[in-house]
């Protein structure tokens, strides 16, 4: 239905340059104080399209005043919570820098930069050059006299190249260095896609610090997923060293060896007038420490049903086993003693079709939790 364009020859793409200066000015005087607190700040962001595929960003006194607040989370585990990045400077082309297991073991996690020290400035280069994806970032932070944390250089280089049509091989290098210490990480990863939706992935990384701790500083992962429209089977192996600690990364759980597996059956009901698709998913994990001692295990069953009207209901049945080698304060004044804890709980979750004018969602969980009971409920409506 479209005509053919002809005569478009010798076209040169423009060198797009974007300059964004900013300024903040404010004053505040508290009752009883003699002096007025004055805020004044200036900064600059520059974006330059070097080639159609490569973009350079330069920043000076980076401004994050307009970033939305984090969602409130309640931590009922003994591991760190994950708060996603929300600053525009880091979100743009952030997928180029991804390395590791998302939200669990990430060699580079941009939230570490500028968390305790303000950013003086730096630059970034992102994009494509032939078969290669390039991500380079280097930012300098200033000294924080309040917390006595010196400013540091934060640098990451991420390269990923296409090998054939369905495989990628890449690597990453990170460096955190200030006047007192340094922390460096390096790693390589591989991903291969085959059949229709199946894949194989692996990565390995190591960290180095100035203290030269001989404890295991490495981490790695191998995973295989076989999948089609009706069935999927996956298995994975993760090994996180006791001392694996990339300074500008995120490691939720160290000192572990995890064996995991997933199986799912997702039949469709082509002739049904009310049911569209069911899903029966089983997840299992077994975790031990680097010393070979069992730390945790879990088994989860997730049956769900999607109706022809777009509504969905899911039931979760979970068994867990956890070992505490020392007491753990789950909240101020509430201590769970050391010991072995098997516990079970069940949950139900529903969600109506969110493409409708009105939609709703809800969830509830009930069962054992450590040495107590757990009852959770929540939900929401949307117009």
Coordinates of C-alpha atoms in Angstrom, one line a residue:
X1 CA 0.0 0.0 0.0
X2 CA 3.0 2.3 0.0
X3 CA 5.0 3.8 -2.8
X4 CA 8.7 3.2 -3.4
X5 CA 11.0 6.0 -2.4
X6 CA 13.9 6.7 -4.9
X7 CA 16.7 9.2 -5.3
X8 CA 17.7 9.1 -1.6
X9 CA 21.5 9.1 -2.0
X10 CA 24.4 10.5 -0.1
X11 CA 22.5 11.2 3.0
X12 CA 24.5 12.2 6.1
X13 CA 23.0 11.8 9.6
X14 CA 23.1 14.9 11.7
X15 CA 25.5 15.3 14.7
X16 CA 22.7 15.6 17.2
X17 CA 23.8 17.5 20.4
X18 CA 21.6 18.1 23.4
X19 CA 22.6 20.5 26.2
X20 CA 20.6 20.7 29.4
X21 CA 21.8 23.1 32.1
X22 CA 20.0 23.2 35.5
X23 CA 20.0 25.5 38.5
X24 CA 18.5 25.2 42.0
X25 CA 18.2 28.1 44.4
X26 CA 16.4 28.0 47.8
X27 CA 16.5 29.4 51.3
X28 CA 15.1 28.1 54.6
X29 CA 15.1 29.7 58.1
X30 CA 14.0 27.7 61.1
X31 CA 12.4 29.3 64.1
X32 CA 15.0 29.9 66.8
X33 CA 18.0 29.7 64.3
X34 CA 20.0 32.8 63.7
X35 CA 21.3 31.8 60.3
X36 CA 19.4 31.0 57.1
X37 CA 20.2 27.8 55.2
X38 CA 20.8 28.6 51.6
X39 CA 20.8 26.0 48.8
X40 CA 22.4 26.9 45.5
X41 CA 23.5 24.4 42.8
X42 CA 24.4 24.5 39.2
X43 CA 25.0 21.6 36.8
X44 CA 25.1 20.5 33.2
X45 CA 24.2 17.4 31.1
X46 CA 25.3 17.0 27.5
X47 CA 24.2 14.3 25.0
X48 CA 26.1 13.8 21.8
X49 CA 25.3 11.3 19.0
X50 CA 28.8 10.5 17.8
X51 CA 27.5 8.0 15.2
X52 CA 24.0 6.7 14.5
X53 CA 24.7 3.9 16.9
X54 CA 26.9 5.4 19.5
X55 CA 25.9 8.1 22.0
X56 CA 28.1 10.0 24.5
X57 CA 26.7 11.5 27.7
X58 CA 28.6 14.0 29.8
X59 CA 27.4 15.2 33.2
X60 CA 28.6 17.8 35.7
X61 CA 27.2 18.0 39.2
X62 CA 24.5 15.6 38.3
X63 CA 21.0 16.5 39.4
X64 CA 18.6 13.9 40.8
X65 CA 16.1 16.3 42.4
X66 CA 13.2 15.1 40.2
X67 CA 13.6 11.3 40.8
X68 CA 10.5 9.7 42.3
X69 CA 10.7 8.1 45.8
X70 CA 11.3 4.4 46.3
X71 CA 8.3 2.2 47.1
X72 CA 8.1 1.2 50.8
X73 CA 9.2 -2.4 51.4
X74 CA 9.0 -4.5 54.6
X75 CA 11.9 -6.9 54.9
X76 CA 10.9 -10.2 56.5
X77 CA 14.1 -11.9 55.4
X78 CA 17.7 -11.8 56.6
X79 CA 19.0 -10.6 53.2
X80 CA 19.1 -7.2 51.6
X81 CA 16.1 -5.7 49.8
X82 CA 16.4 -4.8 46.1
X83 CA 15.5 -1.2 45.2
X84 CA 15.4 -0.6 41.4
X85 CA 17.2 2.3 39.8
X86 CA 14.9 5.3 39.0
X87 CA 17.4 8.0 37.9
X88 CA 17.1 8.8 34.2
X89 CA 20.8 9.2 33.7
X90 CA 21.4 5.5 34.7
X91 CA 18.1 4.1 33.2
X92 CA 18.8 5.0 29.6
X93 CA 20.4 2.0 27.9
X94 CA 20.8 0.3 31.3
X95 CA 20.3 -3.1 29.6
X96 CA 23.7 -2.8 28.1
X97 CA 25.3 -3.0 31.5
X98 CA 23.4 -6.0 32.8
X99 CA 25.6 -8.8 34.0
X100 CA 24.7 -11.7 36.3
X101 CA 21.3 -12.8 37.8
X102 CA 18.9 -9.9 38.0
X103 CA 18.0 -8.7 41.5
X104 CA 20.1 -11.4 43.0
X105 CA 23.8 -11.2 41.9
X106 CA 24.6 -8.2 39.7
X107 CA 28.2 -7.3 39.1
X108 CA 27.2 -3.7 38.3
X109 CA 24.3 -2.0 40.1
X110 CA 24.1 1.7 39.4
X111 CA 22.3 2.4 42.7
X112 CA 25.7 2.1 44.5
X113 CA 26.9 5.3 42.8
X114 CA 26.0 8.5 44.5
X115 CA 24.3 6.7 47.4
X116 CA 26.6 8.1 50.1
X117 CA 28.6 10.7 48.1
X118 CA 27.4 13.3 45.7
X119 CA 28.5 12.9 42.1
X120 CA 30.9 15.5 40.8
X121 CA 30.7 14.5 37.2
X122 CA 31.7 12.0 34.5
X123 CA 30.7 10.5 31.2
X124 CA 29.1 7.5 29.5
X125 CA 29.4 5.9 26.1
X126 CA 26.6 3.5 24.9
X127 CA 25.5 1.9 21.7
X128 CA 26.3 -0.4 18.9
X129 CA 29.4 -0.7 16.8
X130 CA 29.0 -3.4 14.2
X131 CA 28.3 -6.7 16.0
X132 CA 29.3 -5.3 19.4
X133 CA 27.3 -3.7 22.1
X134 CA 29.3 -1.2 24.2
X135 CA 28.6 0.3 27.6
X136 CA 31.2 2.5 29.3
X137 CA 30.6 4.6 32.4
X138 CA 33.0 6.6 34.6
X139 CA 31.8 8.9 37.4
X140 CA 33.7 10.6 40.2
X141 CA 32.1 11.3 43.6
X142 CA 33.1 13.9 46.2
X143 CA 34.1 13.5 49.8
X144 CA 31.4 13.1 52.4
X145 CA 32.6 14.8 55.6
X146 CA 29.4 13.8 57.5
X147 CA 30.0 10.0 57.1
X148 CA 33.8 10.3 56.6
X149 CA 33.6 8.4 53.3
X150 CA 36.1 9.7 50.7
X151 CA 35.1 10.4 47.2
X152 CA 35.8 7.6 44.6
X153 CA 36.1 6.8 41.0
X154 CA 33.4 4.5 39.7
X155 CA 34.1 2.9 36.3
X156 CA 32.5 0.1 34.4
X157 CA 33.1 -1.3 30.9
X158 CA 30.7 -3.8 29.4
X159 CA 31.2 -5.4 26.0
X160 CA 28.9 -7.9 24.3
X161 CA 29.3 -9.4 20.8
X162 CA 27.1 -11.4 18.5
X163 CA 28.4 -14.8 17.5
X164 CA 26.3 -16.0 14.6
X165 CA 22.6 -15.3 14.7
X166 CA 21.6 -16.7 18.1
X167 CA 24.6 -16.5 20.4
X168 CA 26.3 -13.6 22.4
X169 CA 29.6 -13.5 24.3
X170 CA 30.5 -10.7 26.5
X171 CA 32.6 -9.4 29.4
X172 CA 32.6 -6.8 32.1
X173 CA 35.2 -4.9 34.2
X174 CA 34.3 -2.6 37.1
X175 CA 36.6 -0.5 39.3
X176 CA 35.9 1.4 42.5
X177 CA 38.8 3.3 43.9
X178 CA 39.3 6.1 46.5
X179 CA 42.2 7.4 48.5
X180 CA 42.0 4.5 51.0
X181 CA 41.0 1.3 49.1
X182 CA 40.0 -0.2 45.8
X183 CA 37.6 -3.0 44.6
X184 CA 37.7 -4.5 41.2
X185 CA 35.6 -7.1 39.4
X186 CA 35.8 -8.8 36.0
X187 CA 33.7 -11.4 34.4
X188 CA 32.6 -13.1 31.2
X189 CA 29.2 -14.4 30.1
X190 CA 27.6 -16.5 27.3
X191 CA 24.1 -16.8 26.1
X192 CA 22.9 -19.2 23.3
X193 CA 19.3 -19.5 22.0
X194 CA 18.2 -22.6 20.1
X195 CA 15.0 -24.3 18.9
X196 CA 12.0 -22.0 19.3
X197 CA 12.3 -20.5 22.8
X198 CA 15.1 -22.5 24.5
X199 CA 18.3 -21.1 25.8
X200 CA 21.6 -21.8 27.6
X201 CA 23.3 -19.2 29.7
X202 CA 26.5 -19.0 31.8
X203 CA 28.6 -16.3 33.5
X204 CA 31.6 -16.2 35.8
X205 CA 33.1 -13.3 37.8
X206 CA 35.8 -12.6 40.3
X207 CA 36.6 -9.7 42.6
X208 CA 39.8 -8.2 44.0
X209 CA 40.3 -5.9 46.9
X210 CA 43.4 -4.3 48.5
X211 CA 43.2 -6.5 51.6
X212 CA 44.0 -9.7 49.6
X213 CA 41.6 -11.9 51.5
X214 CA 42.1 -15.5 50.4
X215 CA 38.5 -16.4 50.9
X216 CA 36.6 -17.4 47.7
X217 CA 36.1 -14.2 45.7
X218 CA 34.4 -15.7 42.7
X219 CA 30.9 -16.4 41.6
X220 CA 29.3 -18.2 38.6
X221 CA 26.1 -19.4 37.1
X222 CA 25.1 -22.1 34.5
X223 CA 21.5 -22.4 33.4
X224 CA 19.6 -24.4 30.7
X225 CA 15.9 -23.9 29.7
X226 CA 14.0 -26.1 27.3
X227 CA 10.7 -24.5 26.3
X228 CA 7.9 -24.6 23.8
X229 CA 4.3 -23.3 23.8
X230 CA 3.0 -26.1 26.2
X231 CA 6.0 -27.3 28.3
X232 CA 9.1 -25.9 29.9
X233 CA 11.9 -27.4 31.9
X234 CA 14.8 -25.5 33.4
X235 CA 17.7 -26.3 35.6
X236 CA 20.5 -24.0 37.0
X237 CA 23.5 -24.0 39.2
X238 CA 24.7 -20.9 41.1
X239 CA 27.9 -20.6 43.2
X240 CA 28.6 -17.4 45.1
X241 CA 31.9 -17.2 47.0
X242 CA 32.0 -16.3 50.7
X243 CA 33.9 -13.1 49.9
X244 CA 32.4 -12.2 46.5
X245 CA 31.7 -8.5 46.9
X246 CA 31.7 -6.1 43.9
X247 CA 31.7 -2.6 45.4
X248 CA 29.4 -1.2 42.7
X249 CA 27.3 -4.4 42.4
X250 CA 24.5 -6.1 44.3
X251 CA 24.9 -9.5 45.9
X252 CA 21.8 -10.6 47.9
X253 CA 23.3 -13.8 49.3
X254 CA 26.9 -14.8 49.6
X255 CA 28.5 -18.1 50.7
X256 CA 26.1 -20.3 48.9
X257 CA 25.9 -23.1 46.3
X258 CA 22.4 -23.4 44.8
X259 CA 20.9 -26.2 42.7
X260 CA 17.6 -25.1 41.2
X261 CA 15.0 -26.5 38.8
X262 CA 11.6 -25.6 37.3
X263 CA 9.0 -27.5 35.4
X264 CA 5.8 -26.1 33.9
X265 CA 2.8 -27.3 31.8
X266 CA 0.7 -24.6 30.2
X267 CA -2.2 -26.1 28.3
X268 CA -4.6 -23.9 26.3
X269 CA -8.4 -24.5 26.0
X270 CA -9.1 -23.6 22.4
X271 CA -12.7 -24.7 22.4
X272 CA -13.7 -23.6 25.9
X273 CA -16.1 -20.7 26.2
X274 CA -14.9 -19.6 29.7
X275 CA -11.3 -20.9 30.2
X276 CA -8.3 -19.7 28.1
X277 CA -5.2 -21.2 29.6
X278 CA -4.0 -23.1 32.7
X279 CA -0.5 -23.2 34.2
X280 CA 1.0 -25.8 36.5
X281 CA 4.5 -24.7 37.7
X282 CA 6.8 -26.4 40.1
X283 CA 9.9 -24.7 41.5
X284 CA 12.6 -26.3 43.6
X285 CA 15.9 -25.0 45.1
X286 CA 18.5 -26.6 47.4
X287 CA 21.1 -24.3 48.9
X288 CA 24.3 -25.2 50.8
X289 CA 27.2 -23.2 52.0
X290 CA 30.8 -23.3 50.6
X291 CA 31.5 -25.7 53.5
X292 CA 28.9 -28.2 52.1
X293 CA 26.5 -27.7 55.0
X294 CA 22.8 -27.4 54.1
X295 CA 21.4 -23.9 54.5
X296 CA 18.0 -23.8 52.8
X297 CA 15.6 -25.6 50.6
X298 CA 12.3 -24.8 49.1
X299 CA 9.5 -26.4 47.0
X300 CA 6.8 -24.3 45.4
X301 CA 3.7 -25.3 43.5
X302 CA 2.0 -22.6 41.4
X303 CA -1.3 -23.7 39.7
X304 CA -3.1 -20.8 37.9
X305 CA -6.0 -20.3 35.5
X306 CA -6.7 -17.5 33.0
X307 CA -10.3 -17.0 31.9
X308 CA -11.5 -15.9 28.5
X309 CA -12.5 -12.6 30.0
X310 CA -8.9 -11.9 31.0
X311 CA -9.3 -12.6 34.7
X312 CA -6.7 -14.7 36.4
X313 CA -6.5 -16.7 39.7
X314 CA -3.3 -18.3 41.1
X315 CA -2.8 -20.6 44.1
X316 CA 0.6 -21.0 45.7
X317 CA 1.7 -23.8 48.0
X318 CA 5.2 -23.4 49.5
X319 CA 7.4 -25.5 51.7
X320 CA 10.7 -24.1 53.1
X321 CA 13.5 -25.2 55.3
X322 CA 16.0 -22.7 56.8
X323 CA 18.9 -23.1 59.1
X324 CA 20.0 -20.2 61.3
X325 CA 23.6 -20.6 62.7
X326 CA 23.1 -17.6 64.9
X327 CA 20.1 -15.7 66.3
X328 CA 18.5 -13.2 64.0
X329 CA 16.6 -10.1 64.9
X330 CA 13.7 -10.0 62.4
X331 CA 12.6 -6.6 63.9
X332 CA 13.6 -4.6 66.9
X333 CA 13.0 -6.6 70.0
X334 CA 11.9 -9.8 68.2
X335 CA 14.7 -12.4 67.9
X336 CA 14.5 -15.8 66.2
X337 CA 16.8 -18.3 67.9
X338 CA 19.4 -20.3 66.1
X339 CA 18.2 -23.7 64.8
X340 CA 16.5 -25.5 62.0
X341 CA 13.1 -24.2 60.8
X342 CA 10.8 -26.1 58.4
X343 CA 7.6 -24.2 57.6
X344 CA 4.7 -24.2 55.1
X345 CA 2.3 -21.6 53.9
X346 CA -0.3 -21.2 51.1
X347 CA -1.6 -18.2 49.2
X348 CA -4.2 -17.1 46.7
X349 CA -3.9 -14.3 44.3
X350 CA -6.5 -12.9 41.8
X351 CA -6.4 -10.2 39.1
X352 CA -9.1 -9.0 36.9
X353 CA -8.6 -7.9 33.3
X354 CA -6.7 -4.6 33.6
X355 CA -7.7 -3.5 30.1
X356 CA -11.2 -2.9 31.4
X357 CA -12.4 0.4 32.8
X358 CA -12.5 -1.0 36.3
X359 CA -10.0 -3.7 37.5
X360 CA -9.0 -5.2 40.8
X361 CA -6.3 -7.4 42.3
X362 CA -5.9 -9.1 45.6
X363 CA -3.6 -11.5 47.5
X364 CA -3.5 -13.4 50.8
X365 CA -1.1 -15.8 52.4
X366 CA -1.5 -17.9 55.5
X367 CA 0.7 -20.5 57.3
X368 CA 3.8 -21.0 59.3
X369 CA 6.7 -18.6 59.3
X370 CA 9.9 -19.4 61.2
X371 CA 8.7 -20.0 64.8
X372 CA 5.5 -18.1 64.4
X373 CA 2.4 -17.7 62.2
X374 CA 2.0 -15.5 59.0
X375 CA -1.1 -14.0 57.7
X376 CA -0.9 -11.4 54.9
X377 CA -3.6 -9.7 52.8
X378 CA -3.6 -6.9 50.3
X379 CA -5.1 -5.6 47.1
X380 CA -6.1 -2.6 45.0
X381 CA -8.6 -1.3 42.5
X382 CA -7.9 0.7 39.3
X383 CA -10.3 3.0 37.3

